[in-house]
Short mmCIF file of C-alpha atoms in Angstrom, two decimals:
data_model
loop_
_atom_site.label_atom_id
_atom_site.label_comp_id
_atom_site.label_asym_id
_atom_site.label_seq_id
_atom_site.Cartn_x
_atom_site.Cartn_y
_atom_site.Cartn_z
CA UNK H 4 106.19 -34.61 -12.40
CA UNK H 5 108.61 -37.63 -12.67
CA UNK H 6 108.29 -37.57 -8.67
CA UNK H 7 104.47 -37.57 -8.57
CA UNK H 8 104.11 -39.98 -11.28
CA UNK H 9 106.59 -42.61 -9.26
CA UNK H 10 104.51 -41.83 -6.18
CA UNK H 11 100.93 -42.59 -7.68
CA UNK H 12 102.76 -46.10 -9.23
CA UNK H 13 102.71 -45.21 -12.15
CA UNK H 14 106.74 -45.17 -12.51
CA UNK H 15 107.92 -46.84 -9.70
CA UNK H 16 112.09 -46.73 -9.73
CA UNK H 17 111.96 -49.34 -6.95
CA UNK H 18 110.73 -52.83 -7.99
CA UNK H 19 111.38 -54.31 -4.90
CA UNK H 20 108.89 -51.70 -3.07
CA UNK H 21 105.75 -51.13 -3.48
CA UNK H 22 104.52 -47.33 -3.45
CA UNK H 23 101.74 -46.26 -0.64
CA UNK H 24 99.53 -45.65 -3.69
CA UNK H 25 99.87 -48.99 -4.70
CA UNK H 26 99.61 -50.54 -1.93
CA UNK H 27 96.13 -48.94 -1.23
CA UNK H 28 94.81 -50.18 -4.72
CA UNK H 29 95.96 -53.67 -4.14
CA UNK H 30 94.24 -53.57 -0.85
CA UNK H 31 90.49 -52.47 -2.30
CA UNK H 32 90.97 -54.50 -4.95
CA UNK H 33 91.97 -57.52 -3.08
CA UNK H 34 89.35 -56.43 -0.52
CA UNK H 35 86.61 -56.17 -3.09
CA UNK H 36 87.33 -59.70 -5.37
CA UNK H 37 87.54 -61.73 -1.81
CA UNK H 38 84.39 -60.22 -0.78
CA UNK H 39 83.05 -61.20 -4.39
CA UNK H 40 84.54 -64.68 -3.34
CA UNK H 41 82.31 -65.12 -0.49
CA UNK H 42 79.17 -63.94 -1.57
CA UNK H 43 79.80 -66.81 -4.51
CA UNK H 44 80.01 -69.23 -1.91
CA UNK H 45 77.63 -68.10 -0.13
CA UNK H 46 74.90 -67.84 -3.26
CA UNK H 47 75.56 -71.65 -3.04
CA UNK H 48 74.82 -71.96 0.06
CA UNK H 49 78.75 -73.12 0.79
CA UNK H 50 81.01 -72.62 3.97
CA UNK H 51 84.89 -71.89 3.69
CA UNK H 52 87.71 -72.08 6.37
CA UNK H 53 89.25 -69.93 8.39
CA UNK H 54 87.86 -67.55 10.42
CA UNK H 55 85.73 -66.50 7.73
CA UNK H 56 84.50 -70.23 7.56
CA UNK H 57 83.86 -70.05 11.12
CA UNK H 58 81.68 -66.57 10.51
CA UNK H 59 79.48 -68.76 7.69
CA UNK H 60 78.73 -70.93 10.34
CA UNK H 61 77.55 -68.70 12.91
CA UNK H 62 75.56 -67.43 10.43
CA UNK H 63 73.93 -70.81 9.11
CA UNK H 64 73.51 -71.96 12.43
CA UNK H 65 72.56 -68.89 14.58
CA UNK H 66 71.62 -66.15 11.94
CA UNK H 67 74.57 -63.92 12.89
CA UNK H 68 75.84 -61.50 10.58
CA UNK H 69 78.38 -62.98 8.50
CA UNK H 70 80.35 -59.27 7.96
CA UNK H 71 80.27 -58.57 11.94
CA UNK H 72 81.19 -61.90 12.84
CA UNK H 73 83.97 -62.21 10.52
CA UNK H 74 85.39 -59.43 11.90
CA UNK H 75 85.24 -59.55 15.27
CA UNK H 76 86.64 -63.37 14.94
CA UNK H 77 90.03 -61.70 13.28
CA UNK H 78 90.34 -59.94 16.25
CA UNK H 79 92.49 -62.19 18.73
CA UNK H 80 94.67 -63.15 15.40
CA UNK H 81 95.85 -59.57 15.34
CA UNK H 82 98.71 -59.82 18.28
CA UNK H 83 100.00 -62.82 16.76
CA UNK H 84 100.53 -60.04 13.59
CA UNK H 85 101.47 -57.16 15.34
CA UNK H 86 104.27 -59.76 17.49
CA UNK H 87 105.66 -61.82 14.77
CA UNK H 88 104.63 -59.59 11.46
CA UNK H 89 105.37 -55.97 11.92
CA UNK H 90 102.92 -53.01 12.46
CA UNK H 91 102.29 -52.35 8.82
CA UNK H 92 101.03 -55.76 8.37
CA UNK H 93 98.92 -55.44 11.17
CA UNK H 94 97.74 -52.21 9.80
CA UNK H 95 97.25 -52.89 6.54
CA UNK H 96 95.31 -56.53 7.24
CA UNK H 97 92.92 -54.66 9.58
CA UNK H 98 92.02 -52.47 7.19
CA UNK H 99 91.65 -55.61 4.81
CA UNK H 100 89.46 -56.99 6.98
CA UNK H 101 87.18 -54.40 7.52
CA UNK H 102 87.03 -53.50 4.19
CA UNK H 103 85.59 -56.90 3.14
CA UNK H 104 83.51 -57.39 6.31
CA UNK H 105 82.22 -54.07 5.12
CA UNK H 106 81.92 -55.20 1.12
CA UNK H 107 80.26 -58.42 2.28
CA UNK H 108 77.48 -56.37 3.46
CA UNK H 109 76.85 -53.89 1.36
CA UNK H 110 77.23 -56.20 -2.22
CA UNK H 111 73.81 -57.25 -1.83
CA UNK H 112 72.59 -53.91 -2.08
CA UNK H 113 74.33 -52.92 -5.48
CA UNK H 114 73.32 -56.98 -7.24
CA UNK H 115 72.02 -60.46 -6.48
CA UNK H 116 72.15 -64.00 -7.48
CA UNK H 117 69.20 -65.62 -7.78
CA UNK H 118 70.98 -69.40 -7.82
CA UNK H 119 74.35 -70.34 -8.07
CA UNK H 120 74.64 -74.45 -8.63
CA UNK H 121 76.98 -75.89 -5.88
CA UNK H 122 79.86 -77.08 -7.77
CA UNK H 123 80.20 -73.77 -9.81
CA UNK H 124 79.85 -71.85 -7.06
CA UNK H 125 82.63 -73.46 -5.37
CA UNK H 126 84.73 -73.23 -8.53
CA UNK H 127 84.51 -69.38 -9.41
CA UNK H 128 84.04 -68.72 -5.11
CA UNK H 129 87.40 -70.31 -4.54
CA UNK H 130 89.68 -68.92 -7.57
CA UNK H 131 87.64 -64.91 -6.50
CA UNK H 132 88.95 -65.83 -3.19
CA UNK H 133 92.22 -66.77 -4.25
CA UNK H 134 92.89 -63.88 -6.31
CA UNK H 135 92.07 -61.47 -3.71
CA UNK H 136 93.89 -62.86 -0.69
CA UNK H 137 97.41 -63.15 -3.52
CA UNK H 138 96.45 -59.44 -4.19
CA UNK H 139 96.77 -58.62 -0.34
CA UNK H 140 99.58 -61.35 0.50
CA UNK H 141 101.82 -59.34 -2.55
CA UNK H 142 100.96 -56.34 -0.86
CA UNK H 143 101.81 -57.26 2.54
CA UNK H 144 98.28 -57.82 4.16
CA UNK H 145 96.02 -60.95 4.97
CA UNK H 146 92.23 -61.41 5.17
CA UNK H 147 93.60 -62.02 9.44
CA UNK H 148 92.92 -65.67 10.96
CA UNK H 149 94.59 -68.53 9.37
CA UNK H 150 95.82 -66.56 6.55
CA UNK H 151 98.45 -64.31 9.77
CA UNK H 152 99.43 -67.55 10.23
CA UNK H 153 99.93 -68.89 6.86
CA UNK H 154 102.15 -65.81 6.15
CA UNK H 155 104.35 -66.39 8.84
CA UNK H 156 104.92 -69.80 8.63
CA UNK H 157 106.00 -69.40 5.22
CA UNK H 158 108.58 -66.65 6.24
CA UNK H 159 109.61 -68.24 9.32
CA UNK H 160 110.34 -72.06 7.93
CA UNK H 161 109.36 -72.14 4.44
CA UNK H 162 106.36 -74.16 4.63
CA UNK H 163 103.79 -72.65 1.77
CA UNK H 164 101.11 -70.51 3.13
CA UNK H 165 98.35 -72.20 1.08
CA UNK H 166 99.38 -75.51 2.11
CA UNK H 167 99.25 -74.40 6.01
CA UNK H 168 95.94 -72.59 5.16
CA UNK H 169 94.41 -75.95 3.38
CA UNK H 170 95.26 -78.02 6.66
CA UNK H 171 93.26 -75.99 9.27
CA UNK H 172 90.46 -75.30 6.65
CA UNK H 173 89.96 -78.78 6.80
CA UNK H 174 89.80 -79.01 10.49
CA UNK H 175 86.93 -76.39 9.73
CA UNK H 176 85.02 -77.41 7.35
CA UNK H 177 85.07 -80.86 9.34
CA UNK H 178 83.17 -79.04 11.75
CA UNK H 179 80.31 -78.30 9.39
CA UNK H 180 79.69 -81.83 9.44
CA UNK H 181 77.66 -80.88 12.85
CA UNK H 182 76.07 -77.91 11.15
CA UNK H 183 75.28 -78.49 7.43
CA UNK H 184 74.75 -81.56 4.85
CA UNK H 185 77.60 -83.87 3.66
CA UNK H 186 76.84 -82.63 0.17
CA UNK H 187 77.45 -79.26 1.27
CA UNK H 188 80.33 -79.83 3.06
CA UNK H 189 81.89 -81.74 0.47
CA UNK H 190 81.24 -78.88 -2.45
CA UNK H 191 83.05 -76.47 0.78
CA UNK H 192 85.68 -78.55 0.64
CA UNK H 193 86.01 -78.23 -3.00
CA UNK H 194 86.11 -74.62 -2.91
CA UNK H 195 88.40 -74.67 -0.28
CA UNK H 196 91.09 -76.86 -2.19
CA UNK H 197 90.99 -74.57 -4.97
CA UNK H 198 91.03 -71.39 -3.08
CA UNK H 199 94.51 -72.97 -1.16
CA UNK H 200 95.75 -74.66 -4.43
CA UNK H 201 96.09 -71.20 -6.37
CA UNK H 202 97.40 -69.58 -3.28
CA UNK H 203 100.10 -72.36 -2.97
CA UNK H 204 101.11 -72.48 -6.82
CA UNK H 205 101.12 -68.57 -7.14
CA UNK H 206 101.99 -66.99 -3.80
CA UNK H 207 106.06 -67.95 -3.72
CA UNK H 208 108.46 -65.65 -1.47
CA UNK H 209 111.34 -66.42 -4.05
CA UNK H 210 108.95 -65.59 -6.96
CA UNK H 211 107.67 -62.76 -5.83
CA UNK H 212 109.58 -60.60 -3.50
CA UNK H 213 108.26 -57.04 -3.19
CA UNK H 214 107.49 -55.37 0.00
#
């Protein structure tokens, strides 16, 4: 019983290790609040970075689906993982991925938002995101992209994974310039500090050290 119970989580002997059990909650659940993150932004008609930034504007611009494109634009990020971050990472991330590609589709179906003012949307978009990427990053996954690269930067020299996020999501959402209107753009980039802010503050290798 004692075995079982350690195996499901819920009386784990190893701190320093997460269970499989628990790493498949923190997945769905990181999964399911990012996807909750996006559909925020997008409900305010907002853009983000990364790759999934680059999916929202494929979508504003061309009418592509956000869920398909953000997941096939993950793909090329996935031998930088596999190279520099270990097969379970790899595994685990893809599965992350498709999980909220998938969840991004399929939210619409279950509720909507009629309106979601820009500034709040940003706000409550950014800290959902936040929350579910530091669920995957403590669990040894990634929403793929920037964040594969975020991860191993901060392993590899130090540098915090938010910070390296917030750089390049800049670079993105600088792009949107071409796309969208400078007020949306600017709300973006308000999400998109707050998204990289929490992850900076709370994701912290000597904080939190589990594998």
């Amino acid at each position: 019983m004692a075995q079982l119970m350690s195996t499901l989580g819920f009386w784990n002997s190893t701190a320093a290790r997460h269970t499989p059990v628990e790493d498949v909650q923190g997945i769905i659940t990181g999964s399911l609040v990012a996807a909750l993150g996006l559909y925020m932004l997008a409900s305010a008609g907002l853009l983000t970075g990364s790759t999934a930034g680059v999916a929202f504007l494929l979508h504003y611009a061309f009418g592509i689906n956000f869920g398909l494109a953000f997941f096939l634009l993950n793909l090329p990020f996935f031998y930088l993982s596999l190279k520099r971050l270990g097969l379970a990472f790899t595994l685990k991330t893809f599965i992350a991925i498709g999980l909220t590609a998938l969840l991004s589709d399929l939210q619409t179906r279950f509720f909507t938002i009629a309106g979601m003012q820009p500034a709040w949307g940003a706000l409550t978009g950014g800290l959902l995101l936040g929350y579910g990427l530091l669920a995957l990053y403590r669990h040894r996954a990634s929403l793929g992209g920037v964040g594969i690269l975020g991860i191993w930067m901060q392993e590899r020299f130090g540098i915090r994974a938010g910070l390296v996020q917030l750089v390049i999501d800049m670079g993105v959402l600088a792009v949107a310039f071409f796309v969208t209107t400078p007020q949306t753009v600017l709300y973006s980039v308000l999400g998109a500090v707050v998204l990289n802010l929490f992850v900076a503050i709370n994701h912290r290798s000597d904080r939190y050290i589990a594998l």
